[in-house]
Tab-separated table of N, CA and C in Angstrom:
chain	number	residue	atom	x	y	z
A	1040	UNK	N	70.457	118.538	13.569
A	1040	UNK	CA	71.216	119.730	13.264
A	1040	UNK	C	72.537	119.309	12.635
A	1041	UNK	N	72.857	119.869	11.512
A	1041	UNK	CA	74.071	119.552	10.789
A	1041	UNK	C	75.268	120.212	11.424
A	1042	UNK	N	76.385	119.502	11.354
A	1042	UNK	CA	77.623	120.110	11.807
A	1042	UNK	C	78.758	119.557	10.960
A	1043	UNK	N	79.838	120.276	10.923
A	1043	UNK	CA	81.006	119.872	10.153
A	1043	UNK	C	82.030	119.273	11.129
A	1044	UNK	N	82.139	117.963	11.129
A	1044	UNK	CA	83.095	117.288	11.996
A	1044	UNK	C	84.501	117.466	11.431
A	1045	UNK	N	85.467	117.078	12.220
A	1045	UNK	CA	86.877	117.168	11.752
A	1045	UNK	C	87.074	116.335	10.503
A	1046	UNK	N	86.457	115.159	10.465
A	1046	UNK	CA	86.648	114.328	9.290
A	1046	UNK	C	85.968	114.931	8.062
A	1047	UNK	N	84.865	115.661	8.271
A	1047	UNK	CA	84.215	116.339	7.151
A	1047	UNK	C	85.145	117.412	6.556
A	1048	UNK	N	85.813	118.137	7.429
A	1048	UNK	CA	86.702	119.205	6.980
A	1048	UNK	C	87.925	118.675	6.223
A	1049	UNK	N	88.208	117.386	6.349
A	1049	UNK	CA	89.344	116.793	5.633
A	1049	UNK	C	88.956	116.361	4.191
A	1050	UNK	N	87.664	116.400	3.885
A	1050	UNK	CA	87.197	116.034	2.548
A	1050	UNK	C	87.539	117.129	1.542
A	1051	UNK	N	87.508	116.773	0.282
A	1051	UNK	CA	87.726	117.761	-0.774
A	1051	UNK	C	86.564	118.740	-0.795
A	1052	UNK	N	86.777	119.886	-1.400
A	1052	UNK	CA	85.728	120.900	-1.524
A	1052	UNK	C	84.511	120.337	-2.268
A	1053	UNK	N	84.779	119.558	-3.298
A	1053	UNK	CA	83.723	118.948	-4.104
A	1053	UNK	C	82.874	117.999	-3.246
A	1054	UNK	N	83.522	117.164	-2.420
A	1054	UNK	CA	82.795	116.247	-1.553
A	1054	UNK	C	81.967	117.020	-0.540
A	1055	UNK	N	82.512	118.078	0.014
A	1055	UNK	CA	81.780	118.901	0.991
A	1055	UNK	C	80.558	119.534	0.349
A	1056	UNK	N	80.705	120.058	-0.875
A	1056	UNK	CA	79.572	120.658	-1.561
A	1056	UNK	C	78.492	119.635	-1.849
A	1057	UNK	N	78.897	118.451	-2.250
A	1057	UNK	CA	77.912	117.399	-2.537
A	1057	UNK	C	77.170	117.003	-1.264
A	1058	UNK	N	77.860	116.918	-0.143
A	1058	UNK	CA	77.215	116.609	1.132
A	1058	UNK	C	76.198	117.675	1.496
A	1059	UNK	N	76.538	118.939	1.302
A	1059	UNK	CA	75.612	120.029	1.584
A	1059	UNK	C	74.382	119.936	0.683
A	1060	UNK	N	74.627	119.608	-0.582
A	1060	UNK	CA	73.516	119.466	-1.543
A	1060	UNK	C	72.596	118.302	-1.121
A	1061	UNK	N	73.169	117.215	-0.695
A	1061	UNK	CA	72.369	116.056	-0.263
A	1061	UNK	C	71.554	116.409	0.998
A	1062	UNK	N	72.144	117.159	1.885
A	1062	UNK	CA	71.427	117.613	3.095
A	1062	UNK	C	70.223	118.445	2.700
A	1063	UNK	N	70.415	119.396	1.785
A	1063	UNK	CA	69.326	120.234	1.307
A	1063	UNK	C	68.260	119.383	0.612
A	1064	UNK	N	68.682	118.399	-0.152
A	1064	UNK	CA	67.746	117.512	-0.845
A	1064	UNK	C	66.909	116.735	0.173
A	1065	UNK	N	67.519	116.238	1.229
A	1065	UNK	CA	66.797	115.531	2.294
A	1065	UNK	C	65.772	116.477	2.930
A	1066	UNK	N	66.179	117.681	3.256
A	1066	UNK	CA	65.268	118.651	3.889
A	1066	UNK	C	64.101	118.987	2.989
A	1067	UNK	N	64.368	119.189	1.696
A	1067	UNK	CA	63.294	119.489	0.746
A	1067	UNK	C	62.316	118.323	0.656
A	1068	UNK	N	62.831	117.081	0.574
A	1068	UNK	CA	61.958	115.938	0.471
A	1068	UNK	C	61.114	115.777	1.730
A	1069	UNK	N	61.717	115.959	2.890
A	1069	UNK	CA	60.965	115.786	4.140
A	1069	UNK	C	59.869	116.837	4.288
A	1070	UNK	N	60.087	118.022	3.750
A	1070	UNK	CA	59.054	119.058	3.803
A	1070	UNK	C	58.003	118.845	2.691
A	1071	UNK	N	58.369	118.122	1.645
A	1071	UNK	CA	57.485	117.871	0.512
A	1071	UNK	C	56.538	116.705	0.757
A	1072	UNK	N	57.066	115.644	1.303
A	1072	UNK	CA	56.319	114.390	1.452
A	1072	UNK	C	55.589	114.296	2.762
A	1073	UNK	N	54.378	113.803	2.731
A	1073	UNK	CA	53.650	113.475	3.927
A	1073	UNK	C	54.317	112.271	4.568
A	1074	UNK	N	54.394	112.208	5.877
A	1074	UNK	CA	55.055	111.059	6.526
A	1074	UNK	C	54.521	109.703	6.071
A	1075	UNK	N	53.235	109.624	5.823
A	1075	UNK	CA	52.655	108.342	5.395
A	1075	UNK	C	53.030	107.987	3.958
A	1076	UNK	N	53.563	108.966	3.216
A	1076	UNK	CA	53.953	108.762	1.814
A	1076	UNK	C	55.461	108.682	1.619
A	1077	UNK	N	56.218	108.578	2.725
A	1077	UNK	CA	57.679	108.572	2.652
A	1077	UNK	C	58.175	107.491	1.701
A	1078	UNK	N	58.860	107.886	0.672
A	1078	UNK	CA	59.458	107.032	-0.352
A	1078	UNK	C	58.446	106.195	-1.123
A	1079	UNK	N	57.198	106.568	-1.124
A	1079	UNK	CA	56.187	105.922	-1.936
A	1079	UNK	C	56.547	106.216	-3.396
A	1080	UNK	N	56.458	105.241	-4.262
A	1080	UNK	CA	56.975	105.325	-5.637
A	1080	UNK	C	56.530	106.556	-6.422
A	1081	UNK	N	55.224	106.779	-6.518
A	1081	UNK	CA	54.763	107.923	-7.314
A	1081	UNK	C	55.188	109.242	-6.711
A	1082	UNK	N	55.114	109.343	-5.403
A	1082	UNK	CA	55.520	110.549	-4.713
A	1082	UNK	C	57.010	110.819	-4.954
A	1083	UNK	N	57.838	109.771	-4.855
A	1083	UNK	CA	59.265	109.913	-5.059
A	1083	UNK	C	59.572	110.340	-6.486
A	1084	UNK	N	58.909	109.702	-7.459
A	1084	UNK	CA	59.140	110.051	-8.880
A	1084	UNK	C	58.781	111.516	-9.135
A	1085	UNK	N	57.652	111.943	-8.622
A	1085	UNK	CA	57.218	113.333	-8.816
A	1085	UNK	C	58.196	114.313	-8.203
A	1086	UNK	N	58.613	114.010	-6.976
A	1086	UNK	CA	59.573	114.888	-6.290
A	1086	UNK	C	60.879	114.986	-7.111
A	1087	UNK	N	61.384	113.839	-7.546
A	1087	UNK	CA	62.634	113.851	-8.319
A	1087	UNK	C	62.504	114.642	-9.609
A	1088	UNK	N	61.367	114.495	-10.298
A	1088	UNK	CA	61.139	115.248	-11.517
A	1088	UNK	C	61.148	116.740	-11.239
A	1089	UNK	N	60.566	117.153	-10.106
A	1089	UNK	CA	60.471	118.569	-9.776
A	1089	UNK	C	61.799	119.150	-9.268
A	1090	UNK	N	62.581	118.385	-8.525
A	1090	UNK	CA	63.697	118.958	-7.807
A	1090	UNK	C	65.090	118.540	-8.253
A	1091	UNK	N	65.274	117.365	-8.788
A	1091	UNK	CA	66.627	116.944	-9.131
A	1091	UNK	C	67.282	117.878	-10.145
A	1092	UNK	N	66.556	118.217	-11.171
A	1092	UNK	CA	67.123	119.110	-12.198
A	1092	UNK	C	67.402	120.496	-11.634
A	1093	UNK	N	66.442	121.051	-10.895
A	1093	UNK	CA	66.620	122.406	-10.338
A	1093	UNK	C	67.755	122.468	-9.329
A	1094	UNK	N	68.022	121.350	-8.632
A	1094	UNK	CA	69.122	121.313	-7.652
A	1094	UNK	C	70.406	120.835	-8.267
A	1095	UNK	N	70.382	120.549	-9.572
A	1095	UNK	CA	71.567	120.067	-10.310
A	1095	UNK	C	72.136	118.833	-9.636
A	1096	UNK	N	71.263	117.860	-9.423
A	1096	UNK	CA	71.650	116.612	-8.777
A	1096	UNK	C	71.280	115.445	-9.693
A	1097	UNK	N	72.092	114.430	-9.658
A	1097	UNK	CA	71.712	113.179	-10.296
A	1097	UNK	C	70.651	112.539	-9.405
A	1098	UNK	N	69.671	111.923	-10.045
A	1098	UNK	CA	68.572	111.333	-9.300
A	1098	UNK	C	69.058	110.116	-8.526
A	1099	UNK	N	68.982	110.167	-7.196
A	1099	UNK	CA	69.401	108.974	-6.416
A	1099	UNK	C	68.320	107.904	-6.450
A	1100	UNK	N	68.727	106.665	-6.293
A	1100	UNK	CA	67.776	105.592	-6.095
A	1100	UNK	C	67.075	105.799	-4.766
A	1101	UNK	N	65.867	105.301	-4.654
A	1101	UNK	CA	65.153	105.432	-3.369
A	1101	UNK	C	65.933	104.805	-2.243
A	1102	UNK	N	66.534	103.640	-2.513
A	1102	UNK	CA	67.310	102.942	-1.473
A	1102	UNK	C	68.508	103.762	-1.041
A	1103	UNK	N	69.170	104.391	-2.000
A	1103	UNK	CA	70.330	105.222	-1.679
A	1103	UNK	C	69.887	106.411	-0.828
A	1104	UNK	N	68.787	107.027	-1.218
A	1104	UNK	CA	68.254	108.182	-0.469
A	1104	UNK	C	67.884	107.756	0.959
A	1105	UNK	N	67.256	106.618	1.092
A	1105	UNK	CA	66.889	106.112	2.435
A	1105	UNK	C	68.132	105.906	3.272
A	1106	UNK	N	69.209	105.428	2.655
A	1106	UNK	CA	70.466	105.246	3.390
A	1106	UNK	C	71.025	106.604	3.826
A	1107	UNK	N	70.942	107.634	2.966
A	1107	UNK	CA	71.393	108.971	3.350
A	1107	UNK	C	70.626	109.442	4.582
A	1108	UNK	N	69.299	109.287	4.564
A	1108	UNK	CA	68.482	109.719	5.687
A	1108	UNK	C	68.868	108.977	6.971
A	1109	UNK	N	68.996	107.667	6.848
A	1109	UNK	CA	69.344	106.844	8.009
A	1109	UNK	C	70.698	107.233	8.580
A	1110	UNK	N	71.702	107.301	7.718
A	1110	UNK	CA	73.068	107.610	8.164
A	1110	UNK	C	73.126	109.007	8.815
A	1111	UNK	N	72.467	109.952	8.172
A	1111	UNK	CA	72.479	111.335	8.686
A	1111	UNK	C	71.858	111.397	10.067
A	1112	UNK	N	70.766	110.671	10.275
A	1112	UNK	CA	70.112	110.639	11.582
A	1112	UNK	C	70.972	109.887	12.601
A	1113	UNK	N	71.504	108.732	12.197
A	1113	UNK	CA	72.325	107.932	13.118
A	1113	UNK	C	73.584	108.660	13.583
A	1114	UNK	N	74.178	109.415	12.686
A	1114	UNK	CA	75.406	110.144	13.015
A	1114	UNK	C	75.103	111.561	13.479
A	1115	UNK	N	73.866	111.796	13.895
A	1115	UNK	CA	73.457	113.038	14.522
A	1115	UNK	C	73.828	114.297	13.753
A	1116	UNK	N	73.584	114.247	12.457
A	1116	UNK	CA	73.792	115.437	11.627
A	1116	UNK	C	75.205	115.680	11.157
A	1117	UNK	N	76.083	114.693	11.243
A	1117	UNK	CA	77.449	114.840	10.749
A	1117	UNK	C	77.402	114.829	9.219
A	1118	UNK	N	77.741	115.910	8.586
A	1118	UNK	CA	77.693	116.011	7.140
A	1118	UNK	C	78.639	115.034	6.447
A	1119	UNK	N	79.629	114.536	7.166
A	1119	UNK	CA	80.585	113.607	6.570
A	1119	UNK	C	79.874	112.399	5.961
A	1120	UNK	N	78.820	111.903	6.604
A	1120	UNK	CA	78.157	110.688	6.139
A	1120	UNK	C	77.376	110.926	4.840
A	1121	UNK	N	77.131	112.166	4.478
A	1121	UNK	CA	76.430	112.458	3.229
A	1121	UNK	C	77.391	112.701	2.054
A	1122	UNK	N	78.661	112.792	2.340
A	1122	UNK	CA	79.653	113.046	1.290
A	1122	UNK	C	79.865	111.807	0.429
A	1123	UNK	N	80.012	111.993	-0.867
A	1123	UNK	CA	80.333	110.826	-1.711
A	1123	UNK	C	81.723	110.333	-1.330
A	1124	UNK	N	81.851	109.036	-1.221
A	1124	UNK	CA	83.115	108.461	-0.833
A	1124	UNK	C	83.947	108.114	-2.082
A	1125	UNK	N	85.192	108.440	-2.009
A	1125	UNK	CA	86.122	108.141	-3.100
A	1125	UNK	C	86.675	106.755	-2.865
A	1126	UNK	N	86.593	105.910	-3.853
A	1126	UNK	CA	87.131	104.546	-3.706
A	1126	UNK	C	88.647	104.634	-3.711
A	1127	UNK	N	89.211	104.020	-2.714
A	1127	UNK	CA	90.676	104.013	-2.601
A	1127	UNK	C	91.141	102.577	-2.675
A	1128	UNK	N	92.188	102.373	-3.418
A	1128	UNK	CA	92.787	101.044	-3.459
A	1128	UNK	C	94.088	101.069	-2.693
A	1129	UNK	N	94.344	100.042	-2.032
A	1129	UNK	CA	95.543	99.946	-1.242
A	1129	UNK	C	96.752	99.798	-2.172
A	1130	UNK	N	97.844	100.475	-1.855
A	1130	UNK	CA	99.043	100.311	-2.685
A	1130	UNK	C	99.594	98.895	-2.600
A	1131	UNK	N	99.147	98.147	-1.610
A	1131	UNK	CA	99.620	96.749	-1.437
A	1131	UNK	C	98.695	95.739	-2.128
A	1132	UNK	N	97.580	96.237	-2.629
A	1132	UNK	CA	96.614	95.317	-3.273
A	1132	UNK	C	97.121	94.955	-4.674
A	1133	UNK	N	97.115	93.694	-4.959
A	1133	UNK	CA	97.565	93.253	-6.287
A	1133	UNK	C	96.376	93.160	-7.224
A	1134	UNK	N	96.638	93.356	-8.490
A	1134	UNK	CA	95.591	93.326	-9.489
A	1134	UNK	C	94.936	91.964	-9.573
A	1135	UNK	N	95.678	90.914	-9.473
A	1135	UNK	CA	95.132	89.546	-9.620
A	1135	UNK	C	95.302	88.729	-8.347
A	1136	UNK	N	95.020	89.299	-7.187
A	1136	UNK	CA	95.211	88.549	-5.973
A	1136	UNK	C	93.985	87.785	-5.583
């Protein structure tokens, strides 16, 4: 069951929307694929052809999608783990260190 943790609520609106979209993508795939065919190449390709465009999503790599599923399950439905992370550089980091 998905929930919005405090850290999820601190994300930008865009990150929150992307996390919701990824959650829906996971749910669609799990209802589409037979358990024995989970992330099988042809099945994955067909699913992505059918759904990525209609969901207005960039096609994730299978490995990236598997990580989404694992993280979402491990963190018990916290949508924060599905949000795209913004790379942050430390103000103390030097360009040539």
